[in-house]
XYZ file of C-alpha atoms in Angstrom:
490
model
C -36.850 25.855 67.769
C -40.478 25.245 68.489
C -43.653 27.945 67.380
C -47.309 27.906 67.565
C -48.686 29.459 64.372
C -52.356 28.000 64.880
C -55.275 30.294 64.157
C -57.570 30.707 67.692
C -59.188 27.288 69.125
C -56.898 25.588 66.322
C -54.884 22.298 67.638
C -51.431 23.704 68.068
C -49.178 22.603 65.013
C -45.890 21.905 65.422
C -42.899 23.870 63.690
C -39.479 23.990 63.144
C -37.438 26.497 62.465
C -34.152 25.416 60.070
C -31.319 28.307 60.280
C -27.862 28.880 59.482
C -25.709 29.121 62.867
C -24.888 32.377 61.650
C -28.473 33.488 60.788
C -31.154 35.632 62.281
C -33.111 35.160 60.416
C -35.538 31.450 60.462
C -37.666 29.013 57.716
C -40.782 28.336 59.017
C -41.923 24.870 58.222
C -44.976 23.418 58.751
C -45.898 19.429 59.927
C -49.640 19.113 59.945
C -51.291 16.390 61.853
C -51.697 12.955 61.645
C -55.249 13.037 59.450
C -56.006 10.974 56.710
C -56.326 12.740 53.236
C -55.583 12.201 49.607
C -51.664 11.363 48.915
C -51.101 15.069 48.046
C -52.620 16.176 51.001
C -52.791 16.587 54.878
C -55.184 16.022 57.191
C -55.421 19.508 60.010
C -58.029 20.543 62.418
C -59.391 24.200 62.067
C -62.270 25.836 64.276
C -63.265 21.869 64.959
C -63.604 20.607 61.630
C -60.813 18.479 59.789
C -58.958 20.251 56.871
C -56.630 18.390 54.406
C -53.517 20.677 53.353
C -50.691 19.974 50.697
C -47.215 19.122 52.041
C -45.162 22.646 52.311
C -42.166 23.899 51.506
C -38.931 21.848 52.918
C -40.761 18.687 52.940
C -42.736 16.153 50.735
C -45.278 13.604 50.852
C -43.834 10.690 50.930
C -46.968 9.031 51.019
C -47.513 7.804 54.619
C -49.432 9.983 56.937
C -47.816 12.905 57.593
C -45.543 15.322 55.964
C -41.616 14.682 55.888
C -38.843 16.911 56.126
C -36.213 16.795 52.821
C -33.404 15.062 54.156
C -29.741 16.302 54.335
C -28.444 17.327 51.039
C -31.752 18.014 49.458
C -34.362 20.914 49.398
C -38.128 21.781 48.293
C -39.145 25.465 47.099
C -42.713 24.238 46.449
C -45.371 23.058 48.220
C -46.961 19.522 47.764
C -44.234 17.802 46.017
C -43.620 13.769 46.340
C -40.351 14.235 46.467
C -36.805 16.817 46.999
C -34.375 18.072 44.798
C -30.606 17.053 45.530
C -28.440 19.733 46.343
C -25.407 20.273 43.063
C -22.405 18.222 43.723
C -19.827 19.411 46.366
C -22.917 21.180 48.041
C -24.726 20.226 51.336
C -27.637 21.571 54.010
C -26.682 21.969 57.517
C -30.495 20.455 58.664
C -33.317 18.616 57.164
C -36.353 20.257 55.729
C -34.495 23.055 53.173
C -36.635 25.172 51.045
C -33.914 26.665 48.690
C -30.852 26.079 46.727
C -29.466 29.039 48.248
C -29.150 26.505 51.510
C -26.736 24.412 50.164
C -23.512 25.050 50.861
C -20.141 24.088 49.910
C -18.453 20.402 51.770
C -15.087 19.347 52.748
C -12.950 17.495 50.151
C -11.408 14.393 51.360
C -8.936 14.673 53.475
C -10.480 17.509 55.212
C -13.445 17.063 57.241
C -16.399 18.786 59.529
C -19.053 17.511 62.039
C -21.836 18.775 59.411
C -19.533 17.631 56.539
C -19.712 21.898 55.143
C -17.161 24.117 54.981
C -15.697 25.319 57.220
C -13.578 22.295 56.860
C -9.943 21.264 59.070
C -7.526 18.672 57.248
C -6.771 15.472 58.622
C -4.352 15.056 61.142
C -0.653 13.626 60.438
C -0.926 10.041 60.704
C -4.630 10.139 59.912
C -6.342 9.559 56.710
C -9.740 10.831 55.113
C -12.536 8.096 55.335
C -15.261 10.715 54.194
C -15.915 14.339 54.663
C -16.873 14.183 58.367
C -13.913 11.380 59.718
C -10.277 10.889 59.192
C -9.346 7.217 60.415
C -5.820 6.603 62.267
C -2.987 4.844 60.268
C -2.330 1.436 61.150
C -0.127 0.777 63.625
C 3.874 1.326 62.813
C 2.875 3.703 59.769
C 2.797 7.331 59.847
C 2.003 10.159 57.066
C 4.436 13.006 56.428
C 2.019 15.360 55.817
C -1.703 16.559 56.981
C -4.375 15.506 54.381
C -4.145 12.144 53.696
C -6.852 10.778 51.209
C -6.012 6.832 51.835
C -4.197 4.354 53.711
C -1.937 4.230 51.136
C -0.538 7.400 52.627
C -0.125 5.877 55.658
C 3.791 4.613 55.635
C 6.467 3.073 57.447
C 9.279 4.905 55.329
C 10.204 7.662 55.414
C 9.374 10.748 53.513
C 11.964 9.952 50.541
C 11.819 6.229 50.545
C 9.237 3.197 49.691
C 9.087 -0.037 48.745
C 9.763 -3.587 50.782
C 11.901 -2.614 53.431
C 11.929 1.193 52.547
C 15.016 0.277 49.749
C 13.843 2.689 47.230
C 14.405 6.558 46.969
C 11.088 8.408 46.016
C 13.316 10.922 44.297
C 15.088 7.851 41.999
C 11.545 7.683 40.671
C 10.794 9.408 36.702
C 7.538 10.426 37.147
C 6.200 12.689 34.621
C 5.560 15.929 37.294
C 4.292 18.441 34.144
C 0.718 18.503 36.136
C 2.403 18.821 39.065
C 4.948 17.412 41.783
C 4.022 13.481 42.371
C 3.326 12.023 45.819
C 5.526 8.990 46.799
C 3.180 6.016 48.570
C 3.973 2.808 50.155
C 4.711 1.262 46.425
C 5.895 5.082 44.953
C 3.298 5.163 42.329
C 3.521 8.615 40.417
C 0.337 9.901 39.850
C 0.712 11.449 36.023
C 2.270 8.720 34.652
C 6.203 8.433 33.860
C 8.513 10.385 31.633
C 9.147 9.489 28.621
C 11.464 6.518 28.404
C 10.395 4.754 31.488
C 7.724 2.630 32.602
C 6.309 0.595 35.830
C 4.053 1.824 38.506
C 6.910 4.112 39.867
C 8.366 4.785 36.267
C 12.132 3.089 37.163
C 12.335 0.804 34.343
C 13.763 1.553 31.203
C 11.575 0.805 27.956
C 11.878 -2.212 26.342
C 14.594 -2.613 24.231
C 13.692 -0.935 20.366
C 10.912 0.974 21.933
C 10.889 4.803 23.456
C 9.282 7.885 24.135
C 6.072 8.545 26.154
C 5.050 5.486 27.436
C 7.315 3.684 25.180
C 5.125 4.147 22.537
C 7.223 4.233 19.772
C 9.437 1.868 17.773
C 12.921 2.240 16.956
C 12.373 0.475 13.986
C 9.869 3.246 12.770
C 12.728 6.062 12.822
C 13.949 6.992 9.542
C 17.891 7.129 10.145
C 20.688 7.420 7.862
C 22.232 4.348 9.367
C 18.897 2.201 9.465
C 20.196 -0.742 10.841
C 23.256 -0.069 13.044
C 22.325 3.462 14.874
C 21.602 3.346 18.502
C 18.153 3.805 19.818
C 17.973 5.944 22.999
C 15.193 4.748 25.288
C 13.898 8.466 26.203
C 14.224 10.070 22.430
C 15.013 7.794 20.372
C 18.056 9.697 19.247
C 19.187 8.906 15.902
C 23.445 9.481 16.195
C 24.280 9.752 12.408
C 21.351 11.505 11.470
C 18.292 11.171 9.842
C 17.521 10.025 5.881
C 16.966 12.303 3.269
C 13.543 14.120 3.518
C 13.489 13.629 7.751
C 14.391 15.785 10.464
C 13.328 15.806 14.460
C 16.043 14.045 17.073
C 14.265 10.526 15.892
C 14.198 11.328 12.366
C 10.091 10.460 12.475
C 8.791 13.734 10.830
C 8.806 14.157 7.288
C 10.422 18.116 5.555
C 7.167 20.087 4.517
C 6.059 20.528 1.364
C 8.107 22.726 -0.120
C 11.362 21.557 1.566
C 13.639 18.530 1.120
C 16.819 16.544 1.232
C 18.759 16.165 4.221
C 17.869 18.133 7.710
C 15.182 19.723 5.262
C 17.337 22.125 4.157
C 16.730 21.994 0.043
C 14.175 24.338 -1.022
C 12.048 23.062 -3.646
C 11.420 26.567 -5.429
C 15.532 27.006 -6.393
C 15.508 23.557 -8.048
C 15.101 24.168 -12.328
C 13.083 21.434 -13.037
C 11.081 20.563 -16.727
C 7.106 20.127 -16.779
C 5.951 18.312 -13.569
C 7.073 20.918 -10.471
C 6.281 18.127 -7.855
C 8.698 17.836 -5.038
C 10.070 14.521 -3.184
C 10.603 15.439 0.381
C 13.642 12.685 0.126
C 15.345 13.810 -2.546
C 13.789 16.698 -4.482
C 13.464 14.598 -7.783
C 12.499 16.228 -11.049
C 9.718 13.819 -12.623
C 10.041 15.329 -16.224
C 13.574 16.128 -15.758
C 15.420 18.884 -15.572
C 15.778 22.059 -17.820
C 18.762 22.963 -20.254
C 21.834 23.381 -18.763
C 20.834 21.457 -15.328
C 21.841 17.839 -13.984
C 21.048 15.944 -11.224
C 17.995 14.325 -10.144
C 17.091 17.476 -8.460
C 18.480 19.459 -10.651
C 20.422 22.013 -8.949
C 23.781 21.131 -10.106
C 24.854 23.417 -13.574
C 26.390 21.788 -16.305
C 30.343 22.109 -16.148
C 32.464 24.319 -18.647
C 31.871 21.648 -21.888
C 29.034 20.039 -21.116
C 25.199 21.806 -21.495
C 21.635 20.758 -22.754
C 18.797 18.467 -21.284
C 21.248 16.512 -18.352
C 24.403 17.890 -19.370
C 24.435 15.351 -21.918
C 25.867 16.958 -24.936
C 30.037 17.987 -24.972
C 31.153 21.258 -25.761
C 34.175 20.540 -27.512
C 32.615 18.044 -30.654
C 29.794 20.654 -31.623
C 31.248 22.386 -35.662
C 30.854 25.444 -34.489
C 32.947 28.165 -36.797
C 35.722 29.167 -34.985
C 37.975 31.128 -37.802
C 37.098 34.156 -36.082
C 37.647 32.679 -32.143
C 36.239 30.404 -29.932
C 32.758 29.754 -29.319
C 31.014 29.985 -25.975
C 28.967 27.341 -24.978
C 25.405 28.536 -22.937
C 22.792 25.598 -22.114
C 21.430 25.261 -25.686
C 25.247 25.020 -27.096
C 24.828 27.736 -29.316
C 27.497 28.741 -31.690
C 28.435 31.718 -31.786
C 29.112 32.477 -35.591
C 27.022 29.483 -37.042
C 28.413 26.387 -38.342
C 31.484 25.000 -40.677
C 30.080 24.100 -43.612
C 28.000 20.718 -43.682
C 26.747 21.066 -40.218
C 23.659 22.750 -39.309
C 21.726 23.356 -36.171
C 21.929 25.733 -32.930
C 24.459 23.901 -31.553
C 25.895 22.340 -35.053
C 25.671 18.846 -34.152
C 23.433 18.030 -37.305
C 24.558 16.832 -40.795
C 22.979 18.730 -43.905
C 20.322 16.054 -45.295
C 20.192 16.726 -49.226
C 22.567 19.323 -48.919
C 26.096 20.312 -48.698
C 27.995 23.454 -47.793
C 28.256 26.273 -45.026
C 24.706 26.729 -44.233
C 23.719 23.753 -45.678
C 23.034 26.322 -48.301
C 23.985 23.700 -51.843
C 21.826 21.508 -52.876
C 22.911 17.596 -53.839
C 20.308 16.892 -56.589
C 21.919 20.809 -58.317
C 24.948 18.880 -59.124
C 26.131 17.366 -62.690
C 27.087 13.900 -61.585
C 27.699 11.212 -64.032
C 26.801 8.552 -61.874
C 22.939 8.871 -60.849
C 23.804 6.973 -57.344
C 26.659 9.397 -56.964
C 27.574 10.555 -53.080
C 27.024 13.573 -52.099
C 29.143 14.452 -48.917
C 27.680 16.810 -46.632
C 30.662 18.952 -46.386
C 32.332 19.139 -50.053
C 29.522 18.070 -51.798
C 31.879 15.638 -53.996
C 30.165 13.740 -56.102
C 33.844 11.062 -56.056
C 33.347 10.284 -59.765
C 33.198 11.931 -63.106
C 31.061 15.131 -64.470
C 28.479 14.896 -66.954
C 29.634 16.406 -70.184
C 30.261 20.356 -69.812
C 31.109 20.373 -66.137
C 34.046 20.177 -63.541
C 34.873 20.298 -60.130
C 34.547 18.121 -57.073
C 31.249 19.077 -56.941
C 30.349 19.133 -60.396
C 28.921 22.485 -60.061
C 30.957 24.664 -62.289
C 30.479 24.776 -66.046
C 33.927 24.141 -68.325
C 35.954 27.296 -67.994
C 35.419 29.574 -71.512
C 37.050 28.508 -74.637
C 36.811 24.711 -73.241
C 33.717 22.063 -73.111
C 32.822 18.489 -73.389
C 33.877 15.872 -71.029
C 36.177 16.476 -68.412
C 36.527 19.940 -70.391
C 39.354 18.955 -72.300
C 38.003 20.372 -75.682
C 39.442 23.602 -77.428
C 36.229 25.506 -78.251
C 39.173 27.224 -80.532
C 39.520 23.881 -82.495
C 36.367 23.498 -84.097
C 35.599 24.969 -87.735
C 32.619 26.138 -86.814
C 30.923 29.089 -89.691
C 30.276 30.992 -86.261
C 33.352 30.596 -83.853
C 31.957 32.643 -81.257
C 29.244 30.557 -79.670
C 30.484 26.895 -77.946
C 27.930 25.317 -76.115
C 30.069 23.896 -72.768
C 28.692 20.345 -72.478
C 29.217 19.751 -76.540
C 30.675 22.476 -77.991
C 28.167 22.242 -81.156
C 28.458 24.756 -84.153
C 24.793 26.038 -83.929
C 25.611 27.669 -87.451
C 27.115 25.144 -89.060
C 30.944 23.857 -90.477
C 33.382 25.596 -92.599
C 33.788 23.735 -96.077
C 35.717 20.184 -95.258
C 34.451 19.970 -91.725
C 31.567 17.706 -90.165
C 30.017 16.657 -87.233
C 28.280 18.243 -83.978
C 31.681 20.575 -83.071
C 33.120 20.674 -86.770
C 36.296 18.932 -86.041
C 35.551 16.113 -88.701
C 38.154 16.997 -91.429
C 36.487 15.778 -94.435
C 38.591 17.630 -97.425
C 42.082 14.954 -97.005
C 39.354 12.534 -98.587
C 38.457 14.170 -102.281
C 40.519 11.727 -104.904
C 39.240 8.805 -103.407
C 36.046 9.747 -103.731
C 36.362 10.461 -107.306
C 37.819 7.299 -108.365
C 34.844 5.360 -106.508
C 32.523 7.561 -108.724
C 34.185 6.219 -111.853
C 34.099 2.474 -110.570
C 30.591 2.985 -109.936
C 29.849 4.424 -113.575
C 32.283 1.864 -115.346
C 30.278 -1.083 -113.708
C 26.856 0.876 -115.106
C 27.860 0.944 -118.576
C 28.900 -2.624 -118.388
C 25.935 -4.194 -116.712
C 24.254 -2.211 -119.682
C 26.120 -3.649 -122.312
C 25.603 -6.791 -120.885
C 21.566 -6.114 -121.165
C 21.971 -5.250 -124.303
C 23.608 -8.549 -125.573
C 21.720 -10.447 -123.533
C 18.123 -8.873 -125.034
C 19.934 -9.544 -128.438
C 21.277 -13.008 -128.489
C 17.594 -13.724 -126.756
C 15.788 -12.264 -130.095
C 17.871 -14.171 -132.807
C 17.104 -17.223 -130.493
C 13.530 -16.957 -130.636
C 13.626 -15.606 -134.300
């Protein structure tokens, strides 16, 4: 409405009044005259005399003459501004010429509608669709919608509620639309509005996926699926389904996600912590392989399987039953390492008794081969006996040629009577030679005394009288031969 707020003998100034239907209470805004002035200013007549005022609130210079409102949708809260400020989306004024925020107020949505375009708002009539906030157009003729609200022709159908497509053929409800958002709307070509479920595709989500593809908008190949029968399993179009199973170290229905890291094998169900692997603890999720191998008494290349009954070390590799182990007293037991029990037969050595004596013979490895008496200097020496497979030296017997000649014997072989010599001191005999170390009895010689010299006395004698004869001739013979020399000369 109309108001004169002019000061006495002041040209009246028209004003209008903006209000909320609702309201009491009224927004005075000023439109001065039609004066020139500067741009930010107004010309108006006071007392006689022109007067040039700034734009005020609700409107804005817009730099012709006079001041003009702020249009629909906008407001001004200060005086001589060039321009409004838009009301925040969603938001309308009821009038031109606003001076606040707090004057915009909330508009339809499409498919609802007012004269004024703000709430309160009514929805669109069946077989009427939402042009803009204040008009909802009429289907086209033969087409109807099946529910108030429509936001486009496209809701405006000749099927019926359930059905689309060329001559209505298809069931809205034979549609896969993915409805996690929320139920889809079915429109003259059943579009669903979310997108389809996963193993379809099309604008109303009714084809299958191609073939070897699946999932959410059959994103995913079927050759990408890890399972057990690679090549001949079937791949369903919705999840991809591997029938036999996945490969080691995979798990989900398609056999695409990999066990964690402390899980392996098939399904995932190994646990990495109860395998007994050697150095390097690092887990395949396929098969739970030991890099350094596994520890004593563990096989496998996760090692989780325990050597059998008669088999243990690093792999199971070494047997039971062909370790030396001493077994007068009983049977061994066999743990990981393949310890013996009660140490080794002699000529074996080790924990488990699987290695020769090297320089040595014996139980324990305990003899030594250079201790023995050989002859021969290249003489065997076999790591169980010790034989030497050849003579003694001189003094000692015995396969190993360890032990001296038993007492009262010596020499080689030990075949010699110690008793037999004729030695001045019978008691002592020496076992390699048996040598008198105090001499022979009369008649007896050599290194052992057994050289019987006395059977050869006569002989001797009548060589000592050859020997003298045959001196007392060759000096006879000097003599003549000095004589019969003199008498010569003479």
């Amino acid at each position: 409405m109309d108001g004169d707020l002019s000061p006495i003998g002041c040209p009246v100034l028209r004003v209008v009044y903006q209000t909320k239907p609702d309201d009491s209470s009224a927004v005075a805004l000023e439109v001065s005259k039609n004066y020139a002035c500067p741009s930010d200013k107004k010309n108006i007549l006071f007392k006689g005399s022109e007067m040039c005022l700034e734009c005020p609130e609700g409107t804005y210079n817009s730099g012709v003459s006079t001041c003009q409102l702020c249009p629909i949708a906008t407001y001004n809260n200060r005086s001589g501004q060039t321009a409004c400020l838009n009301c925040d989306p969603g938001t309308s004024t009821y009038r031109e010429g606003s001076t606040n925020s707090s004057h915009c107020f909330p508009t339809c949505q499409l498919g609802s509608y007012s004269d004024n375009q703000l709430q309160p708002c009514a929805s669109c009539p069946l077989n009427t669709y939402g042009v803009n906030t204040t008009y909802c157009q009429p289907c086209p003729a033969m087409s109807t919608t099946h529910e108030i609200g429509a936001t486009s022709i496209s809701m405006c159908r000749v099927c019926d509620y359930n059905h689309y497509g060329d001559e209505c053929s298809k069931r809205c409800s034979s549609r896969h639309c993915d409805e996690r958002t929320g139920i889809s709307s079915c429109d003259v070509n059943g579009s669903c509005e979310w997108g389809c479920k996963p193993g379809w595709m099309g604008v109303d989500c009714i084809e299958k996926c191609p073939k070897r593809q699946y999932g959410q908008d059959c994103g995913k190949l079927c050759a990408n699926r890890k399972c057990q029968d690679s090549f001949g399993s079937s791949c369903d179009h919705v999840t991809g389904k591997c029938v036999g199973g996945c490969s080691p170290g995979y798990l989900s229905i398609d056999c695409t996600k990999h066990c964690d890291y402390v899980h392996y094998g098939v399904n995932c169900k190994s646990i990495c912590a109860q395998r007994h692997c050697k150095g390097d603890q690092f887990c395949d999720f396929k098969f739970g392989n030991c890099k350094d191998g596994c520890l004593l008494g563990w096989k496998g290349r996760n090692c989780n399987e325990s050597c059998d009954p008669d088999h243990y070390g690093y792999g199971c590799s070494k047997q039971c039953s062909i370790r030396h182990c001493d077994e007068t007293v009983g049977i061994s037991s066999c743990d990981a390492t393949g310890s013996c029990d009660r140490g080794c037969i002699p000529g074996w050595t080790g924990t488990d008794c699987l290695e020769r004596c090297d320089g040595k013979y014996g139980p324990g490895c305990s003899s030594s081969c250079s201790a023995r008496h050989c002859r021969a200097d290249d003489a065997p020496c076999d790591h169980v006996t010790g034989s030497c497979d050849g003579p003694c030296d001189a003094g000692w017997q015995g396969e190993t040629c360890t032990d001296k000649c038993d007492t009262g014997t010596y020499g080689d072989n030990c075949v010699m009577a110690c008793a037999a010599r004729h030695c001045i001191d019978i008691d002592v005999c020496p076992h390699q030679d048996g040598e008198c170390v105090g001499g022979c009895n009369s008649g007896f010689q050599g290194l052992d005394c057994l050289k019987d010299i006395s059977s050869k006395g006569d002989s001797t004698k009548d060589t000592d009288y050859i020997i003298i004869a045959l001196a007392v001739a060759a000096g006879v013979f000097c003599i003549l031969f000095i004589t019969v020399t003199c008498i010569h000369l003479w």
